[in-house]
Amino acid sequence: MSDNPSILDERDLQLGRSHVTDTPELEAFYDQLAGHNAGAFWKRANAIEPWEPDSRYKPTLWRWAEMRALCLRAIALVRPEEAGRRVVTLLNDSPAGRENVAVCGWLFSGMQAMKPGEITPAHKHTASAHRFIMEGRGAYTVVDGHHITLGANDYVLTPNGCWHDHGVAPDGEVSIWQDGLDIPLMNCLEANFYAVYDQPAQTPAFPSNDLPLSYGGASVRPEGIGGWDKPYSPVMVYRWEATRDALHRLAQVSDGSPFDGHMVRYSNPLTGGWAMQTMGANMQMLRPGLHTRAHRHTGNVVYNVAGGRGYSVIGGRRFDWQEHDIFCVPAWTWHEHVNLDPENPAYLFSFNDFPVMEALGVRIEEPFAENGGHQPVTA
């Protein structure tokens, strides 16, 4: 979308679109309007109401080997007590990404590394958060008094408004995880609040892993405990082994999606919907040698390679990836995935803003109809 009203799409030269020819009298009128904090809608109508979404964000890839080294460097330079959260921010390669501190669209992401015995001081905020564990042993989080242990490729929730702190047990190992938050959205809505806890860390008020052990069973719901009335999933952490096994079972009875291979949603078991209100997450498996068809959709997606090697074509550009590389697909951008391994599956974790799109009634998807469903690679 161009902010320059002088750039005219040929489709705009029709009834129902703005194509006013300015005159000296109109120019004087525009100046008069400006003096009253007003303007002529037809001057900007075509730019702010495009024919289709035109993202300000670019497909961007972050290499795990490079980002891991930077996270470990941050450990050597900054103490978590001083930083609050020692996070290396992932900025989209675009002016919008830098301006909004965004990884893609209204999503924030970063990578956080912690040494054994360290903590991130307890706090809460309006923004919702979730995390994907990439490396380490002994990591944990405490959310509203619930202590939750974390392992590699686990997906964990930190819902908005919940007190939370993180750490690594003294006998653990350096741990690194990817954060995902809706900070840019909350700031756009001017609804962001932040508070710090009155102690460095919470004292757990429940047995360790009480929520995932209570609600994380397959297709069962616990009886005899208080009802869950919060708007997010009570599971809180989704274990990698169970997620991987679910994908393998699905592959036994389904060909999967032509666009995403075999995919599962991290869901709220009580509703079947997304685990949180503003951000969703998926894990998908690309069978050996699979080349998916291209499609595009409203909503932004951030991927983390949970295993394997391959490449994705995003907006006509090829991005090669391997384990724990991170890349993003901006809204309404064509994309397809390829597993380069002829013998082993590849796994892609991803998070998105689909719950917001669905709540607003604007989640739209479209397949690529030409060339057998595959984009021409231009770069």
mmCIF file of C-alpha atoms in Angstrom:
data_model
loop_
_atom_site.group_PDB
_atom_site.id
_atom_site.type_symbol
_atom_site.label_atom_id
_atom_site.label_comp_id
_atom_site.label_asym_id
_atom_site.label_seq_id
_atom_site.Cartn_x
_atom_site.Cartn_y
_atom_site.Cartn_z
ATOM 1 C CA MET A 1 0.000 0.000 0.000
ATOM 2 C CA SER A 2 1.438 3.355 -0.995
ATOM 3 C CA ASP A 3 1.023 6.388 1.234
ATOM 4 C CA ASN A 4 1.506 8.580 -1.818
ATOM 5 C CA PRO A 5 -1.939 9.558 -3.156
ATOM 6 C CA SER A 6 -0.371 10.521 -6.483
ATOM 7 C CA ILE A 7 0.334 6.817 -7.234
ATOM 8 C CA LEU A 8 -2.845 5.610 -8.934
ATOM 9 C CA ASP A 9 -3.784 1.990 -9.566
ATOM 10 C CA GLU A 10 -5.588 1.593 -12.900
ATOM 11 C CA ARG A 11 -8.340 -0.225 -11.008
ATOM 12 C CA ASP A 12 -9.028 3.010 -9.131
ATOM 13 C CA LEU A 13 -10.251 4.709 -12.324
ATOM 14 C CA GLN A 14 -13.822 3.533 -11.825
ATOM 15 C CA LEU A 15 -16.993 4.455 -10.030
ATOM 16 C CA GLY A 16 -16.659 3.797 -6.313
ATOM 17 C CA ARG A 17 -12.944 4.680 -6.065
ATOM 18 C CA SER A 18 -11.333 8.068 -5.592
ATOM 19 C CA HIS A 19 -9.856 9.659 -8.714
ATOM 20 C CA VAL A 20 -10.371 13.398 -8.128
ATOM 21 C CA THR A 21 -8.287 15.795 -10.214
ATOM 22 C CA ASP A 22 -6.988 18.537 -7.955
ATOM 23 C CA THR A 23 -7.439 22.184 -8.921
ATOM 24 C CA PRO A 24 -6.050 25.374 -7.366
ATOM 25 C CA GLU A 25 -9.395 25.865 -5.645
ATOM 26 C CA LEU A 26 -9.224 22.323 -4.183
ATOM 27 C CA GLU A 27 -5.638 22.848 -3.024
ATOM 28 C CA ALA A 28 -6.774 25.972 -1.179
ATOM 29 C CA PHE A 29 -9.638 23.979 0.310
ATOM 30 C CA TYR A 30 -7.217 21.323 1.556
ATOM 31 C CA ASP A 31 -5.202 24.031 3.303
ATOM 32 C CA GLN A 32 -8.391 25.362 4.864
ATOM 33 C CA LEU A 33 -9.319 21.880 6.132
ATOM 34 C CA ALA A 34 -5.837 21.387 7.595
ATOM 35 C CA GLY A 35 -6.305 24.535 9.646
ATOM 36 C CA HIS A 36 -9.248 22.841 11.351
ATOM 37 C CA ASN A 37 -7.508 19.483 12.009
ATOM 38 C CA ALA A 38 -9.477 17.987 9.158
ATOM 39 C CA GLY A 39 -8.820 16.585 5.713
ATOM 40 C CA ALA A 40 -10.429 15.356 2.514
ATOM 41 C CA PHE A 41 -11.072 11.627 2.743
ATOM 42 C CA TRP A 42 -10.790 11.190 -1.021
ATOM 43 C CA LYS A 43 -7.140 12.271 -0.847
ATOM 44 C CA ARG A 44 -6.230 9.139 1.129
ATOM 45 C CA ALA A 45 -9.169 6.784 0.598
ATOM 46 C CA ASN A 46 -7.461 4.465 -1.893
ATOM 47 C CA ALA A 47 -4.326 4.230 0.230
ATOM 48 C CA ILE A 48 -6.068 3.402 3.508
ATOM 49 C CA GLU A 49 -8.625 1.111 1.850
ATOM 50 C CA PRO A 50 -6.433 -1.064 -0.430
ATOM 51 C CA TRP A 51 -7.860 -3.637 -2.799
ATOM 52 C CA GLU A 52 -6.230 -6.355 -0.684
ATOM 53 C CA PRO A 53 -3.889 -6.483 2.336
ATOM 54 C CA ASP A 54 -0.397 -5.155 1.638
ATOM 55 C CA SER A 55 1.856 -5.861 4.611
ATOM 56 C CA ARG A 56 4.448 -3.361 5.769
ATOM 57 C CA TYR A 57 6.523 -6.303 7.030
ATOM 58 C CA LYS A 58 9.030 -8.475 5.163
ATOM 59 C CA PRO A 59 9.757 -12.176 5.340
ATOM 60 C CA THR A 60 12.766 -12.408 7.670
ATOM 61 C CA LEU A 61 14.944 -15.300 8.865
ATOM 62 C CA TRP A 62 17.093 -15.555 11.996
ATOM 63 C CA ARG A 63 19.806 -18.256 12.057
ATOM 64 C CA TRP A 64 19.885 -20.322 15.263
ATOM 65 C CA ALA A 65 23.679 -20.604 15.296
ATOM 66 C CA GLU A 66 24.062 -16.834 15.080
ATOM 67 C CA MET A 67 21.264 -15.934 17.503
ATOM 68 C CA ARG A 68 22.351 -18.538 20.058
ATOM 69 C CA ALA A 69 25.818 -16.991 20.150
ATOM 70 C CA LEU A 70 24.288 -13.543 20.708
ATOM 71 C CA CYS A 71 22.097 -14.863 23.540
ATOM 72 C CA LEU A 72 25.124 -16.384 25.254
ATOM 73 C CA ARG A 73 26.973 -13.094 24.785
ATOM 74 C CA ALA A 74 24.080 -11.297 26.493
ATOM 75 C CA ILE A 75 24.525 -13.647 29.486
ATOM 76 C CA ALA A 76 28.116 -12.468 29.823
ATOM 77 C CA LEU A 77 27.238 -8.776 29.591
ATOM 78 C CA VAL A 78 23.959 -8.231 31.490
ATOM 79 C CA ARG A 79 22.528 -9.571 34.739
ATOM 80 C CA PRO A 80 18.810 -10.498 34.658
ATOM 81 C CA GLU A 81 18.215 -8.493 37.856
ATOM 82 C CA GLU A 82 19.259 -5.362 35.972
ATOM 83 C CA ALA A 83 17.629 -6.138 32.642
ATOM 84 C CA GLY A 84 14.300 -7.262 34.089
ATOM 85 C CA ARG A 85 14.146 -9.683 31.163
ATOM 86 C CA ARG A 86 17.399 -10.418 29.354
ATOM 87 C CA VAL A 87 15.844 -10.877 25.929
ATOM 88 C CA VAL A 88 17.448 -10.484 22.512
ATOM 89 C CA THR A 89 14.642 -8.965 20.429
ATOM 90 C CA LEU A 90 13.890 -10.273 16.931
ATOM 91 C CA LEU A 91 13.144 -7.262 14.735
ATOM 92 C CA ASN A 92 11.461 -7.637 11.372
ATOM 93 C CA ASP A 93 13.668 -6.434 8.522
ATOM 94 C CA SER A 94 11.452 -3.440 7.789
ATOM 95 C CA PRO A 95 10.891 0.110 9.063
ATOM 96 C CA ALA A 96 7.589 -1.055 10.583
ATOM 97 C CA GLY A 97 9.366 -3.824 12.479
ATOM 98 C CA ARG A 98 11.843 -1.422 14.017
ATOM 99 C CA GLU A 99 9.237 1.236 14.758
ATOM 100 C CA ASN A 100 6.805 -1.170 16.441
ATOM 101 C CA VAL A 101 9.439 -3.489 17.978
ATOM 102 C CA ALA A 102 7.701 -6.280 16.093
ATOM 103 C CA VAL A 103 8.782 -9.603 14.640
ATOM 104 C CA CYS A 104 5.847 -9.524 12.189
ATOM 105 C CA GLY A 105 2.587 -7.587 12.190
ATOM 106 C CA TRP A 106 1.408 -6.940 15.758
ATOM 107 C CA LEU A 107 3.519 -9.777 17.199
ATOM 108 C CA PHE A 108 6.667 -9.459 19.305
ATOM 109 C CA SER A 109 9.320 -12.149 19.629
ATOM 110 C CA GLY A 110 12.685 -12.535 21.261
ATOM 111 C CA MET A 111 15.119 -15.107 22.592
ATOM 112 C CA GLN A 112 15.938 -15.422 26.271
ATOM 113 C CA ALA A 113 18.896 -17.299 27.773
ATOM 114 C CA MET A 114 19.340 -18.110 31.458
ATOM 115 C CA LYS A 115 22.100 -19.761 33.470
ATOM 116 C CA PRO A 116 21.521 -22.314 36.258
ATOM 117 C CA GLY A 117 20.397 -20.544 39.428
ATOM 118 C CA GLU A 118 19.228 -17.373 37.653
ATOM 119 C CA ILE A 119 15.696 -15.973 37.787
ATOM 120 C CA THR A 120 13.682 -13.445 35.857
ATOM 121 C CA PRO A 121 12.019 -11.265 38.524
ATOM 122 C CA ALA A 122 8.269 -11.763 38.910
ATOM 123 C CA HIS A 123 5.969 -9.366 37.061
ATOM 124 C CA LYS A 124 2.735 -9.186 35.080
ATOM 125 C CA HIS A 125 1.429 -7.255 32.076
ATOM 126 C CA THR A 126 -1.578 -6.838 29.845
ATOM 127 C CA ALA A 127 0.225 -8.463 26.944
ATOM 128 C CA SER A 128 -0.227 -12.207 26.583
ATOM 129 C CA ALA A 129 2.926 -14.312 26.263
ATOM 130 C CA HIS A 130 3.934 -17.818 25.324
ATOM 131 C CA ARG A 131 7.282 -19.563 24.985
ATOM 132 C CA PHE A 132 8.897 -22.344 22.961
ATOM 133 C CA ILE A 133 11.823 -24.049 24.691
ATOM 134 C CA MET A 134 14.796 -24.478 22.369
ATOM 135 C CA GLU A 135 17.626 -25.762 24.543
ATOM 136 C CA GLY A 136 18.596 -26.676 28.087
ATOM 137 C CA ARG A 137 17.554 -28.592 31.188
ATOM 138 C CA GLY A 138 16.039 -27.512 34.486
ATOM 139 C CA ALA A 139 14.087 -24.492 33.225
ATOM 140 C CA TYR A 140 10.795 -23.645 34.915
ATOM 141 C CA THR A 141 8.162 -20.955 35.174
ATOM 142 C CA VAL A 142 5.784 -19.988 37.973
ATOM 143 C CA VAL A 143 2.436 -18.591 36.757
ATOM 144 C CA ASP A 144 0.030 -17.304 39.429
ATOM 145 C CA GLY A 145 1.634 -19.661 41.931
ATOM 146 C CA HIS A 146 1.667 -22.719 39.630
ATOM 147 C CA HIS A 147 5.188 -24.134 39.232
ATOM 148 C CA ILE A 148 5.755 -25.671 35.771
ATOM 149 C CA THR A 149 8.882 -27.490 34.600
ATOM 150 C CA LEU A 150 10.048 -27.025 31.006
ATOM 151 C CA GLY A 151 11.946 -29.177 28.520
ATOM 152 C CA ALA A 152 13.183 -28.895 24.954
ATOM 153 C CA ASN A 153 10.434 -28.232 22.361
ATOM 154 C CA ASP A 154 7.798 -27.734 25.077
ATOM 155 C CA TYR A 155 5.252 -24.948 24.492
ATOM 156 C CA VAL A 156 4.221 -22.969 27.596
ATOM 157 C CA LEU A 157 1.612 -20.263 28.237
ATOM 158 C CA THR A 158 1.949 -17.024 30.186
ATOM 159 C CA PRO A 159 -1.555 -15.537 29.855
ATOM 160 C CA ASN A 160 -2.158 -11.822 30.216
ATOM 161 C CA GLY A 161 -2.591 -10.448 33.717
ATOM 162 C CA CYS A 162 -0.893 -13.420 35.417
ATOM 163 C CA TRP A 163 2.009 -12.986 37.824
ATOM 164 C CA HIS A 164 4.943 -14.930 36.424
ATOM 165 C CA ASP A 165 8.644 -15.497 36.906
ATOM 166 C CA HIS A 166 11.099 -17.825 35.205
ATOM 167 C CA GLY A 167 14.305 -19.538 36.170
ATOM 168 C CA VAL A 168 16.693 -22.437 35.791
ATOM 169 C CA ALA A 169 17.310 -24.815 38.677
ATOM 170 C CA PRO A 170 20.807 -24.614 40.211
ATOM 171 C CA ASP A 171 21.575 -28.141 38.969
ATOM 172 C CA GLY A 172 20.226 -27.435 35.474
ATOM 173 C CA GLU A 173 21.883 -26.276 32.262
ATOM 174 C CA VAL A 174 21.909 -23.032 30.306
ATOM 175 C CA SER A 175 18.453 -22.780 28.783
ATOM 176 C CA ILE A 176 17.247 -20.774 25.789
ATOM 177 C CA TRP A 177 13.671 -20.208 24.691
ATOM 178 C CA GLN A 178 11.757 -18.098 22.196
ATOM 179 C CA ASP A 179 9.270 -15.610 23.600
ATOM 180 C CA GLY A 180 6.158 -14.550 21.730
ATOM 181 C CA LEU A 181 3.950 -11.686 22.923
ATOM 182 C CA ASP A 182 1.245 -9.388 21.571
ATOM 183 C CA ILE A 183 2.969 -6.242 22.906
ATOM 184 C CA PRO A 184 2.630 -4.305 19.599
ATOM 185 C CA LEU A 185 -1.113 -5.017 19.528
ATOM 186 C CA MET A 186 -1.619 -3.953 23.143
ATOM 187 C CA ASN A 187 0.325 -0.750 22.505
ATOM 188 C CA CYS A 188 -1.678 -0.078 19.334
ATOM 189 C CA LEU A 189 -4.862 -0.450 21.387
ATOM 190 C CA GLU A 190 -3.322 1.735 24.128
ATOM 191 C CA ALA A 191 -4.238 -0.966 26.631
ATOM 192 C CA ASN A 192 -0.844 -2.044 27.998
ATOM 193 C CA PHE A 193 -0.188 -2.171 31.754
ATOM 194 C CA TYR A 194 2.850 -3.515 33.622
ATOM 195 C CA ALA A 195 3.478 -4.298 37.293
ATOM 196 C CA VAL A 196 6.259 -5.857 39.356
ATOM 197 C CA TYR A 197 5.717 -8.355 42.160
ATOM 198 C CA ASP A 198 6.483 -7.409 45.773
ATOM 199 C CA GLN A 199 9.082 -10.207 45.960
ATOM 200 C CA PRO A 200 11.807 -11.237 43.469
ATOM 201 C CA ALA A 201 9.983 -14.512 42.832
ATOM 202 C CA GLN A 202 6.707 -16.174 43.740
ATOM 203 C CA THR A 203 6.465 -18.939 46.297
ATOM 204 C CA PRO A 204 4.685 -21.804 44.524
ATOM 205 C CA ALA A 205 1.231 -22.353 46.015
ATOM 206 C CA PHE A 206 0.457 -25.686 44.332
ATOM 207 C CA PRO A 207 2.251 -28.977 43.668
ATOM 208 C CA SER A 208 4.721 -28.775 40.796
ATOM 209 C CA ASN A 209 3.051 -29.277 37.387
ATOM 210 C CA ASP A 210 -0.410 -29.500 38.982
ATOM 211 C CA LEU A 211 -2.200 -27.933 35.995
ATOM 212 C CA PRO A 212 -0.668 -29.990 33.156
ATOM 213 C CA LEU A 213 -0.999 -33.153 35.240
ATOM 214 C CA SER A 214 -4.663 -32.353 35.943
ATOM 215 C CA TYR A 215 -5.781 -31.157 32.512
ATOM 216 C CA GLY A 216 -3.181 -32.489 30.077
ATOM 217 C CA GLY A 217 -4.581 -36.004 29.721
ATOM 218 C CA ALA A 218 -5.744 -37.145 26.304
ATOM 219 C CA SER A 219 -9.502 -36.551 25.882
ATOM 220 C CA VAL A 220 -10.198 -36.690 29.622
ATOM 221 C CA ARG A 221 -11.300 -34.012 32.051
ATOM 222 C CA PRO A 222 -10.574 -34.112 35.786
ATOM 223 C CA GLU A 223 -13.399 -34.531 38.275
ATOM 224 C CA GLY A 224 -13.466 -33.554 41.902
ATOM 225 C CA ILE A 225 -11.477 -30.315 41.602
ATOM 226 C CA GLY A 226 -12.693 -26.749 41.237
ATOM 227 C CA GLY A 227 -14.022 -25.756 37.839
ATOM 228 C CA TRP A 228 -11.726 -23.810 35.496
ATOM 229 C CA ASP A 229 -13.276 -20.433 34.657
ATOM 230 C CA LYS A 230 -10.362 -18.564 33.083
ATOM 231 C CA PRO A 231 -10.361 -17.586 29.384
ATOM 232 C CA TYR A 232 -7.160 -19.517 28.593
ATOM 233 C CA SER A 233 -6.176 -23.171 28.569
ATOM 234 C CA PRO A 234 -5.591 -24.826 31.947
ATOM 235 C CA VAL A 235 -2.974 -27.165 30.465
ATOM 236 C CA MET A 236 -0.353 -24.367 30.583
ATOM 237 C CA VAL A 237 2.456 -26.492 29.104
ATOM 238 C CA TYR A 238 2.226 -28.791 26.080
ATOM 239 C CA ARG A 239 4.945 -31.442 26.149
ATOM 240 C CA TRP A 240 6.942 -32.131 23.005
ATOM 241 C CA GLU A 241 6.709 -35.906 23.210
ATOM 242 C CA ALA A 242 2.905 -35.883 23.384
ATOM 243 C CA THR A 243 2.664 -33.353 20.534
ATOM 244 C CA ARG A 244 5.029 -35.339 18.306
ATOM 245 C CA ASP A 245 3.138 -38.553 19.003
ATOM 246 C CA ALA A 246 -0.157 -36.859 18.133
ATOM 247 C CA LEU A 247 1.268 -35.850 14.751
ATOM 248 C CA HIS A 248 2.461 -39.378 14.040
ATOM 249 C CA ARG A 249 -0.937 -40.808 14.938
ATOM 250 C CA LEU A 250 -2.647 -38.265 12.685
ATOM 251 C CA ALA A 251 -0.342 -39.238 9.812
ATOM 252 C CA GLN A 252 -1.492 -42.849 10.133
ATOM 253 C CA VAL A 253 -5.057 -41.945 9.163
ATOM 254 C CA SER A 254 -4.796 -38.707 7.156
ATOM 255 C CA ASP A 255 -2.940 -37.317 4.166
ATOM 256 C CA GLY A 256 -2.775 -33.948 5.925
ATOM 257 C CA SER A 257 -3.208 -30.499 4.453
ATOM 258 C CA PRO A 258 -1.796 -29.764 0.979
ATOM 259 C CA PHE A 259 -0.536 -26.451 2.395
ATOM 260 C CA ASP A 260 0.809 -27.436 5.827
ATOM 261 C CA GLY A 261 1.332 -31.192 5.889
ATOM 262 C CA HIS A 262 0.128 -32.741 9.137
ATOM 263 C CA MET A 263 -0.664 -30.028 11.678
ATOM 264 C CA VAL A 264 -2.096 -29.900 15.191
ATOM 265 C CA ARG A 265 -3.306 -26.949 17.213
ATOM 266 C CA TYR A 266 -2.297 -26.247 20.797
ATOM 267 C CA SER A 267 -5.837 -25.966 22.084
ATOM 268 C CA ASN A 268 -7.858 -25.388 25.202
ATOM 269 C CA PRO A 269 -9.180 -28.873 26.004
ATOM 270 C CA LEU A 270 -12.288 -27.415 27.642
ATOM 271 C CA THR A 271 -13.376 -25.473 24.529
ATOM 272 C CA GLY A 272 -11.449 -26.924 21.588
ATOM 273 C CA GLY A 273 -10.420 -23.371 20.671
ATOM 274 C CA TRP A 274 -7.041 -21.666 20.779
ATOM 275 C CA ALA A 275 -5.104 -21.908 24.035
ATOM 276 C CA MET A 276 -5.129 -18.099 24.469
ATOM 277 C CA GLN A 277 -7.347 -15.238 23.338
ATOM 278 C CA THR A 278 -5.010 -13.199 21.131
ATOM 279 C CA MET A 279 -2.314 -15.618 19.940
ATOM 280 C CA GLY A 280 -2.481 -19.168 18.665
ATOM 281 C CA ALA A 281 0.165 -21.810 18.074
ATOM 282 C CA ASN A 282 0.603 -24.960 15.997
ATOM 283 C CA MET A 283 3.048 -27.775 15.427
ATOM 284 C CA GLN A 284 3.236 -29.285 11.952
ATOM 285 C CA MET A 285 5.071 -32.232 10.470
ATOM 286 C CA LEU A 286 6.340 -32.327 6.892
ATOM 287 C CA ARG A 287 6.803 -35.912 5.793
ATOM 288 C CA PRO A 288 10.119 -36.828 4.077
ATOM 289 C CA GLY A 289 10.526 -35.023 0.754
ATOM 290 C CA LEU A 290 7.200 -33.177 1.028
ATOM 291 C CA HIS A 291 6.717 -29.977 -0.995
ATOM 292 C CA THR A 292 3.500 -28.263 0.091
ATOM 293 C CA ARG A 293 1.338 -26.100 -2.125
ATOM 294 C CA ALA A 294 1.405 -22.337 -1.661
ATOM 295 C CA HIS A 295 -1.343 -20.337 -0.007
ATOM 296 C CA ARG A 296 -1.792 -17.028 1.773
ATOM 297 C CA HIS A 297 -3.997 -15.765 4.572
ATOM 298 C CA THR A 298 -4.747 -12.797 6.737
ATOM 299 C CA GLY A 299 -2.801 -12.946 9.976
ATOM 300 C CA ASN A 300 0.927 -13.214 10.661
ATOM 301 C CA VAL A 301 2.888 -16.376 11.473
ATOM 302 C CA VAL A 302 6.282 -16.843 13.153
ATOM 303 C CA TYR A 303 7.969 -20.245 12.684
ATOM 304 C CA ASN A 304 10.616 -22.062 14.735
ATOM 305 C CA VAL A 305 12.122 -25.197 13.195
ATOM 306 C CA ALA A 306 11.597 -27.861 15.846
ATOM 307 C CA GLY A 307 13.481 -30.443 13.799
ATOM 308 C CA GLY A 308 14.756 -31.235 10.324
ATOM 309 C CA ARG A 309 16.003 -29.208 7.375
ATOM 310 C CA GLY A 310 14.354 -27.687 4.353
ATOM 311 C CA TYR A 311 13.276 -24.393 2.893
ATOM 312 C CA SER A 312 10.227 -22.181 2.514
ATOM 313 C CA VAL A 313 9.306 -19.976 -0.429
ATOM 314 C CA ILE A 314 7.786 -16.783 0.990
ATOM 315 C CA GLY A 315 6.628 -14.092 -1.389
ATOM 316 C CA GLY A 316 8.729 -15.636 -4.156
ATOM 317 C CA ARG A 317 11.928 -15.757 -2.060
ATOM 318 C CA ARG A 318 13.576 -18.993 -0.913
ATOM 319 C CA PHE A 319 14.591 -19.221 2.744
ATOM 320 C CA ASP A 320 16.628 -22.308 3.682
ATOM 321 C CA TRP A 321 16.265 -23.466 7.281
ATOM 322 C CA GLN A 322 17.485 -26.037 9.765
ATOM 323 C CA GLU A 323 16.805 -26.867 13.406
ATOM 324 C CA HIS A 324 15.747 -23.867 15.531
ATOM 325 C CA ASP A 325 16.111 -21.286 12.784
ATOM 326 C CA ILE A 326 13.262 -18.779 13.086
ATOM 327 C CA PHE A 327 11.421 -17.127 10.198
ATOM 328 C CA CYS A 328 8.193 -15.214 9.652
ATOM 329 C CA VAL A 329 5.425 -15.028 7.071
ATOM 330 C CA PRO A 330 3.688 -11.607 6.947
ATOM 331 C CA ALA A 331 -0.047 -11.349 6.392
ATOM 332 C CA TRP A 332 -1.400 -12.115 2.903
ATOM 333 C CA THR A 333 1.973 -13.366 1.655
ATOM 334 C CA TRP A 334 2.247 -16.509 -0.483
ATOM 335 C CA HIS A 335 4.208 -19.285 1.226
ATOM 336 C CA GLU A 336 5.005 -22.975 0.837
ATOM 337 C CA HIS A 337 7.352 -25.392 2.639
ATOM 338 C CA VAL A 338 9.763 -28.112 1.512
ATOM 339 C CA ASN A 339 11.340 -30.902 3.589
ATOM 340 C CA LEU A 340 14.726 -31.619 1.989
ATOM 341 C CA ASP A 341 15.324 -34.819 3.968
ATOM 342 C CA PRO A 342 14.240 -37.884 1.922
ATOM 343 C CA GLU A 343 14.085 -40.127 4.991
ATOM 344 C CA ASN A 344 13.074 -38.110 8.060
ATOM 345 C CA PRO A 345 10.184 -35.735 8.825
ATOM 346 C CA ALA A 346 10.666 -32.042 9.558
ATOM 347 C CA TYR A 347 8.772 -30.256 12.346
ATOM 348 C CA LEU A 348 7.742 -26.606 12.400
ATOM 349 C CA PHE A 349 6.443 -24.897 15.524
ATOM 350 C CA SER A 350 4.605 -21.662 14.805
ATOM 351 C CA PHE A 351 2.636 -18.960 16.557
ATOM 352 C CA ASN A 352 0.189 -16.514 15.047
ATOM 353 C CA ASP A 353 -2.449 -13.834 15.586
ATOM 354 C CA PHE A 354 -5.268 -15.965 14.132
ATOM 355 C CA PRO A 355 -7.456 -15.728 17.266
ATOM 356 C CA VAL A 356 -7.673 -11.960 16.726
ATOM 357 C CA MET A 357 -8.456 -12.417 13.024
ATOM 358 C CA GLU A 358 -11.201 -14.918 13.861
ATOM 359 C CA ALA A 359 -12.693 -12.802 16.666
ATOM 360 C CA LEU A 360 -12.932 -9.857 14.253
ATOM 361 C CA GLY A 361 -14.340 -11.992 11.440
ATOM 362 C CA VAL A 362 -11.466 -11.259 9.048
ATOM 363 C CA ARG A 363 -9.560 -14.533 8.803
ATOM 364 C CA ILE A 364 -9.393 -15.234 5.061
ATOM 365 C CA GLU A 365 -7.314 -17.827 3.182
ATOM 366 C CA GLU A 366 -6.560 -18.274 -0.525
ATOM 367 C CA PRO A 367 -4.689 -21.019 -2.446
ATOM 368 C CA PHE A 368 -2.112 -20.281 -5.141
ATOM 369 C CA ALA A 369 -3.896 -21.412 -8.309
ATOM 370 C CA GLU A 370 -1.120 -21.339 -10.918
ATOM 371 C CA ASN A 371 1.865 -23.588 -11.699
ATOM 372 C CA GLY A 372 0.477 -26.573 -9.823
ATOM 373 C CA GLY A 373 0.232 -24.498 -6.653
ATOM 374 C CA HIS A 374 3.917 -23.505 -6.537
ATOM 375 C CA GLN A 375 5.330 -19.986 -6.705
ATOM 376 C CA PRO A 376 8.088 -18.988 -9.098
ATOM 377 C CA VAL A 377 11.251 -18.409 -7.064
ATOM 378 C CA THR A 378 12.604 -14.962 -7.855
ATOM 379 C CA ALA A 379 15.283 -14.613 -5.143
#
